[in-house]
Short mmCIF file of C-alpha atoms in Angstrom, two decimals:
data_model
loop_
_atom_site.label_atom_id
_atom_site.label_comp_id
_atom_site.label_asym_id
_atom_site.label_seq_id
_atom_site.Cartn_x
_atom_site.Cartn_y
_atom_site.Cartn_z
CA MET H 473 47.25 -29.50 -69.86
CA ALA H 474 44.36 -31.89 -70.25
CA ALA H 475 46.68 -34.62 -71.19
CA HIS H 476 48.75 -33.84 -68.14
CA ALA H 477 45.74 -34.01 -65.94
CA ALA H 478 44.93 -37.44 -67.36
CA ILE H 479 48.24 -38.61 -66.58
CA LYS H 480 48.03 -37.40 -62.99
CA THR H 481 44.79 -39.24 -62.33
CA ALA H 482 46.11 -42.55 -63.81
CA PRO H 483 49.88 -42.24 -63.78
CA HIS H 484 50.75 -45.95 -64.11
CA ARG H 485 48.15 -46.60 -67.00
CA PRO H 486 48.00 -43.70 -69.35
CA PRO H 487 44.96 -43.52 -71.48
CA ASP H 488 44.84 -45.49 -74.67
CA ALA H 489 44.83 -42.19 -76.71
CA LEU H 490 48.04 -41.13 -75.07
CA ARG H 491 49.53 -44.59 -75.22
CA ALA H 492 48.98 -44.72 -78.96
CA SER H 493 50.00 -41.03 -79.67
CA PRO H 494 53.04 -40.76 -81.94
CA VAL H 495 53.87 -37.38 -80.30
CA ILE H 496 54.13 -38.38 -76.61
CA SER H 497 56.58 -41.12 -76.24
CA HIS H 498 56.88 -43.56 -73.38
CA GLU H 499 60.03 -41.78 -72.31
CA TYR H 500 58.08 -38.57 -71.99
CA LEU H 501 55.34 -40.22 -69.96
CA ARG H 502 57.84 -41.74 -67.66
CA CYS H 503 59.12 -38.21 -66.71
CA PHE H 504 55.71 -37.53 -65.11
CA ARG H 505 55.24 -40.75 -63.28
CA PRO H 506 55.45 -40.30 -59.56
CA SER H 507 58.72 -41.33 -57.89
CA PRO H 508 59.47 -41.30 -54.16
CA LEU H 509 59.49 -37.78 -52.96
CA ARG H 510 61.08 -36.65 -49.68
CA LEU H 511 58.78 -33.90 -48.45
CA PRO H 512 58.60 -32.20 -45.11
CA LEU H 513 55.85 -33.91 -43.03
CA SER H 514 54.12 -30.53 -42.58
CA LEU H 515 53.79 -29.85 -46.36
CA SER H 516 51.79 -31.52 -49.04
CA ALA H 517 53.03 -32.06 -52.58
CA HIS H 518 50.72 -29.56 -54.17
CA SER H 519 50.59 -26.82 -51.53
CA SER H 520 51.15 -23.36 -52.81
CA SER H 521 49.70 -20.88 -50.36
CA SER H 522 51.80 -17.97 -49.31
CA SER H 523 52.35 -19.38 -45.79
CA LYS H 524 53.58 -22.67 -47.15
CA ILE H 525 55.71 -21.03 -49.68
CA ALA H 526 57.32 -19.11 -46.81
CA ALA H 527 57.69 -22.37 -44.93
CA VAL H 528 59.61 -23.82 -47.84
CA ARG H 529 61.99 -20.93 -48.42
CA PRO H 530 64.09 -21.31 -45.32
CA ARG H 531 65.76 -24.35 -46.88
CA PHE H 532 67.66 -21.83 -49.07
CA GLY H 533 68.78 -19.97 -45.98
CA ALA H 534 71.73 -22.26 -44.99
CA CYS H 535 73.47 -22.80 -48.22
CA ALA H 536 76.74 -24.52 -47.59
CA THR H 537 79.52 -24.33 -50.09
CA ARG H 538 82.44 -26.61 -50.52
CA SER H 539 84.56 -24.02 -48.64
CA GLY H 540 82.23 -24.02 -45.70
CA THR H 541 80.95 -20.51 -46.20
CA ALA H 542 77.34 -19.98 -45.04
CA MET H 543 74.69 -17.76 -46.71
CA GLU H 544 71.50 -16.42 -45.30
CA ASN H 545 68.44 -15.03 -46.89
CA LYS H 546 65.27 -13.22 -46.13
CA PRO H 547 62.18 -12.89 -48.41
CA VAL H 548 61.29 -9.29 -49.32
CA SER H 549 58.20 -10.27 -51.36
CA GLU H 550 56.65 -13.41 -52.63
CA ASP H 551 59.17 -13.75 -55.56
CA ARG H 552 62.12 -11.90 -54.34
CA MET H 553 64.65 -12.57 -51.65
CA LEU H 554 67.75 -10.93 -50.25
CA VAL H 555 70.76 -13.28 -50.10
CA LEU H 556 73.35 -12.34 -47.63
CA THR H 557 76.94 -12.84 -49.05
CA GLN H 558 80.22 -11.82 -47.71
CA SER H 559 79.90 -8.43 -49.39
CA GLY H 560 76.31 -7.65 -48.14
CA TRP H 561 72.75 -8.34 -49.28
CA MET H 562 72.13 -9.28 -52.91
CA GLN H 563 68.66 -9.26 -54.49
CA VAL H 564 67.88 -12.71 -56.12
CA MET H 565 64.58 -13.38 -57.67
CA VAL H 566 63.25 -16.92 -57.39
CA PRO H 567 59.68 -16.69 -58.82
CA PRO H 568 57.35 -19.12 -57.13
CA HIS H 569 55.25 -20.03 -60.16
CA PRO H 570 54.27 -23.57 -60.24
CA LEU H 571 55.33 -24.01 -63.91
CA ILE H 572 58.83 -22.98 -63.04
CA LYS H 573 58.93 -25.66 -60.28
CA HIS H 574 57.48 -28.14 -62.76
CA TRP H 575 60.17 -27.62 -65.42
CA ILE H 576 62.94 -27.62 -62.75
CA SER H 577 61.59 -30.96 -61.70
CA VAL H 578 61.63 -32.35 -65.20
CA LEU H 579 65.25 -31.11 -65.66
CA ARG H 580 66.45 -32.83 -62.43
CA ASN H 581 65.04 -36.22 -63.53
CA GLU H 582 67.95 -38.25 -64.71
CA GLN H 583 65.57 -40.30 -66.90
CA THR H 584 64.41 -37.25 -68.79
CA PRO H 585 65.54 -37.88 -72.51
CA SER H 586 67.57 -35.23 -74.26
CA ALA H 587 64.73 -33.80 -76.48
CA ILE H 588 62.39 -33.39 -73.55
CA PHE H 589 65.27 -31.92 -71.41
CA ARG H 590 65.98 -29.21 -74.03
CA SER H 591 62.34 -28.43 -74.38
CA ALA H 592 61.93 -28.09 -70.62
CA MET H 593 64.91 -25.88 -70.41
CA ALA H 594 63.43 -23.68 -73.22
CA GLU H 595 60.06 -23.46 -71.30
CA LEU H 596 61.77 -22.55 -68.11
CA GLY H 597 63.76 -19.73 -69.99
CA ARG H 598 60.56 -18.42 -71.39
CA LEU H 599 59.07 -17.95 -67.86
CA LEU H 600 62.26 -16.48 -66.27
CA ILE H 601 62.74 -14.00 -69.15
CA TYR H 602 59.13 -12.88 -68.74
CA GLU H 603 59.64 -12.33 -65.00
CA ALA H 604 62.97 -10.44 -65.58
CA SER H 605 61.45 -8.16 -68.04
CA ARG H 606 58.35 -7.32 -66.00
CA ASP H 607 59.57 -4.01 -64.45
CA TRP H 608 62.60 -3.39 -66.69
CA LEU H 609 61.29 -2.50 -70.14
CA PRO H 610 61.01 1.12 -71.18
CA THR H 611 57.53 2.20 -72.53
CA ILE H 612 56.16 4.98 -74.58
CA SER H 613 52.45 6.23 -74.20
CA GLY H 614 50.05 7.64 -76.73
CA GLU H 615 46.62 7.23 -78.19
CA ILE H 616 45.38 5.03 -81.01
CA GLN H 617 42.12 4.71 -82.78
CA SER H 618 40.41 1.38 -82.05
CA PRO H 619 37.39 0.19 -84.03
CA MET H 620 35.25 1.52 -81.26
CA GLY H 621 37.00 4.64 -80.14
CA VAL H 622 40.23 6.23 -79.02
CA ALA H 623 42.39 4.38 -76.54
CA THR H 624 45.29 5.42 -74.42
CA VAL H 625 48.06 2.80 -75.00
CA GLU H 626 51.63 1.78 -74.06
CA PHE H 627 54.17 0.33 -76.26
CA ILE H 628 57.78 -0.95 -75.62
CA ASP H 629 60.11 1.85 -76.56
CA PRO H 630 62.15 0.60 -79.44
CA ARG H 631 64.73 3.43 -78.92
CA GLU H 632 66.21 1.44 -75.91
CA PRO H 633 67.23 -1.87 -77.32
CA VAL H 634 66.95 -5.20 -75.38
CA MET H 635 69.50 -7.89 -76.15
CA ILE H 636 70.06 -11.53 -75.21
CA VAL H 637 73.52 -12.93 -74.58
CA PRO H 638 73.22 -16.78 -74.26
CA ILE H 639 76.36 -18.51 -72.94
CA LEU H 640 76.89 -21.55 -75.12
CA ARG H 641 76.10 -24.37 -75.17
CA ALA H 642 73.26 -24.85 -72.82
CA GLY H 643 72.48 -21.13 -72.82
CA LEU H 644 71.07 -21.67 -76.41
CA ALA H 645 68.28 -23.82 -74.94
CA LEU H 646 67.37 -21.56 -72.07
CA ALA H 647 67.23 -18.52 -74.42
CA GLU H 648 65.29 -20.44 -77.28
CA HIS H 649 61.99 -18.78 -76.61
CA ALA H 650 63.40 -15.21 -75.85
CA SER H 651 62.27 -13.72 -79.17
CA SER H 652 58.69 -14.87 -78.39
CA VAL H 653 58.71 -12.93 -75.10
CA LEU H 654 60.77 -9.99 -76.42
CA PRO H 655 60.09 -9.87 -80.17
CA ALA H 656 62.45 -6.98 -80.94
CA THR H 657 65.54 -8.41 -79.35
CA LYS H 658 68.94 -9.05 -80.83
CA THR H 659 70.96 -12.06 -79.84
CA TYR H 660 74.75 -12.08 -79.35
CA HIS H 661 76.35 -15.45 -78.77
CA LEU H 662 79.14 -15.96 -76.30
CA GLY H 663 80.84 -19.43 -76.28
CA MET H 664 82.82 -20.31 -73.08
CA ARG H 665 84.07 -23.59 -71.72
CA ARG H 666 85.34 -24.51 -68.25
CA ASP H 667 88.64 -26.47 -67.80
CA GLU H 668 87.73 -29.55 -65.99
CA THR H 669 90.83 -29.48 -63.84
CA THR H 670 91.27 -25.77 -62.90
CA LEU H 671 87.52 -24.87 -63.34
CA GLN H 672 88.63 -21.65 -65.04
CA PRO H 673 86.62 -20.45 -68.13
CA SER H 674 88.03 -19.82 -71.53
CA ILE H 675 86.28 -18.08 -74.57
CA TYR H 676 86.03 -19.91 -77.83
CA LEU H 677 83.38 -17.63 -79.52
CA ASN H 678 82.75 -14.01 -78.95
CA ASN H 679 80.00 -12.35 -81.01
CA LEU H 680 79.54 -9.36 -78.85
CA PRO H 681 79.61 -5.89 -80.42
CA GLU H 682 82.60 -3.68 -79.75
CA LYS H 683 80.30 -1.27 -77.80
CA PHE H 684 76.65 -1.65 -76.91
CA PRO H 685 74.32 1.23 -77.87
CA GLU H 686 73.44 3.75 -75.16
CA GLY H 687 70.61 2.79 -73.05
CA SER H 688 70.87 -1.03 -73.90
CA ARG H 689 69.34 -3.68 -71.63
CA VAL H 690 71.00 -7.05 -71.72
CA LEU H 691 69.80 -10.33 -70.41
CA VAL H 692 72.78 -12.89 -69.96
CA VAL H 693 71.53 -16.45 -70.09
CA ASP H 694 73.55 -19.14 -68.36
CA PRO H 695 71.72 -22.16 -67.05
CA MET H 696 74.08 -23.16 -64.28
CA LEU H 697 75.68 -20.56 -61.90
CA ALA H 698 78.11 -22.94 -60.14
CA THR H 699 81.51 -21.68 -59.29
CA GLY H 700 80.75 -18.30 -60.78
CA GLY H 701 83.85 -18.13 -62.89
CA THR H 702 82.11 -18.21 -66.30
CA ILE H 703 79.25 -15.72 -65.46
CA VAL H 704 81.77 -13.24 -63.88
CA LYS H 705 83.96 -13.41 -66.98
CA ALA H 706 80.91 -12.87 -69.16
CA ILE H 707 79.84 -9.76 -67.28
CA ASP H 708 83.38 -8.32 -67.39
CA LEU H 709 83.09 -8.59 -71.17
CA LEU H 710 79.79 -6.70 -71.21
CA LYS H 711 81.06 -3.90 -68.92
CA ASP H 712 84.20 -3.51 -71.08
CA ARG H 713 81.71 -2.65 -73.85
CA GLY H 714 80.03 0.11 -71.95
CA LEU H 715 77.31 -1.48 -69.80
CA ASN H 716 76.79 -0.72 -66.14
CA ASN H 717 75.38 -3.20 -63.58
CA LYS H 718 71.84 -1.78 -63.79
CA GLN H 719 71.70 -2.50 -67.51
CA ILE H 720 72.41 -6.27 -67.04
CA LYS H 721 70.17 -9.02 -65.75
CA ILE H 722 71.22 -12.72 -65.40
CA ILE H 723 68.84 -15.53 -66.11
CA SER H 724 69.77 -19.00 -64.81
CA ALA H 725 68.08 -22.33 -64.23
CA ILE H 726 69.90 -23.04 -61.02
CA ALA H 727 72.19 -20.83 -58.96
CA SER H 728 74.62 -21.67 -56.19
CA PRO H 729 76.12 -19.72 -53.20
CA PRO H 730 79.72 -19.43 -54.56
CA ALA H 731 78.43 -17.86 -57.83
CA LEU H 732 76.10 -15.39 -55.96
CA GLN H 733 79.00 -14.47 -53.68
CA LYS H 734 81.21 -13.64 -56.54
CA LEU H 735 78.57 -11.60 -58.47
CA SER H 736 77.63 -9.70 -55.36
CA ALA H 737 81.23 -8.91 -54.58
CA LYS H 738 82.25 -7.74 -58.04
CA PHE H 739 78.93 -6.35 -59.40
CA PRO H 740 76.86 -4.85 -56.59
CA GLY H 741 73.25 -4.21 -57.48
CA ILE H 742 73.12 -6.71 -60.34
CA HIS H 743 69.92 -8.72 -60.46
CA VAL H 744 69.72 -12.51 -60.85
CA TYR H 745 66.55 -14.47 -61.91
CA THR H 746 66.87 -18.23 -61.24
CA GLY H 747 64.45 -21.20 -61.00
CA MET H 748 66.17 -22.56 -57.86
CA ILE H 749 69.12 -22.02 -55.51
CA ASP H 750 70.84 -25.27 -54.61
CA PRO H 751 73.06 -25.38 -51.58
CA VAL H 752 76.29 -27.20 -52.69
CA VAL H 753 79.03 -27.04 -55.35
CA ASN H 754 81.18 -30.22 -55.24
CA GLU H 755 84.97 -30.47 -55.91
CA HIS H 756 84.32 -30.99 -59.61
CA GLY H 757 82.39 -27.66 -59.88
CA PHE H 758 78.98 -29.28 -60.25
CA ILE H 759 75.95 -28.04 -58.32
CA ILE H 760 74.43 -30.60 -55.91
CA PRO H 761 71.64 -31.75 -56.42
CA GLY H 762 71.55 -29.80 -59.63
CA LEU H 763 70.64 -31.41 -62.88
CA GLY H 764 73.95 -32.65 -64.25
CA ASP H 765 75.77 -31.17 -67.17
CA ALA H 766 73.10 -29.03 -68.81
CA GLY H 767 75.07 -28.76 -72.19
CA ASP H 768 75.46 -32.55 -72.45
CA ARG H 769 71.90 -33.23 -71.61
CA CYS H 770 70.53 -30.63 -73.91
CA PHE H 771 72.40 -31.97 -76.86
CA GLY H 772 72.66 -35.72 -76.08
CA THR H 773 76.44 -35.66 -75.86
#
């Protein structure tokens, strides 16, 4: 963070120590150089008070899709909003943490090199998984002997397993640090690709168990919720294996109105944790402004 502060104070002439560093490349430094920002006149670039967060949020309230369907939202707390879809209100969590905003900004930058893009995706995933697990993990209480006395403690209950299901390819990057947040998790891979013409998903790898253990909690990790076809098919597979909506949470970097509408209509009560909600999905199924093809940018293809 000290290096980051140095870059902010002299963005166009990084210190000699950074310029000579073999770890921080010129491409990496360029990701943090200021570029023209279009900000509302009433806001500053570094404002983060509750009132100003509330002032920013209404831009998510009129999310137009390519079909012209409108969505509304209303905040219910600092990090939660209710998104009005055609089937009713859906709870979507968009944590206002500045690090989440930072990593989303790095991901959006078309000049971000692949290695830094993947690292940013992994850091974003760490934060979103932390937020998603905050009020969700079962605990057990007891007493232990510390060096100075007896303490009442709580541990995560290992009898109710927590599992990660990354949707390949880009889901691998977003879920990369899941085990550091939730050390006892198991990971089941699900490979899906979308037809570029029909935009319909197909499965090329399914590592899911035939049935999930009773009491399982599953985080489905899919960076881009665009048309919603892929994530809906993934949730169908999980429910076919014994899970209900309350046992599933969705982690995404960026979500869109069409995907949220489909999720709300088919899986009422399911929770989505996302770094950002973007307003438009174009005719090719890409989120606008989005961040491009997350899989291609993660793996440099």
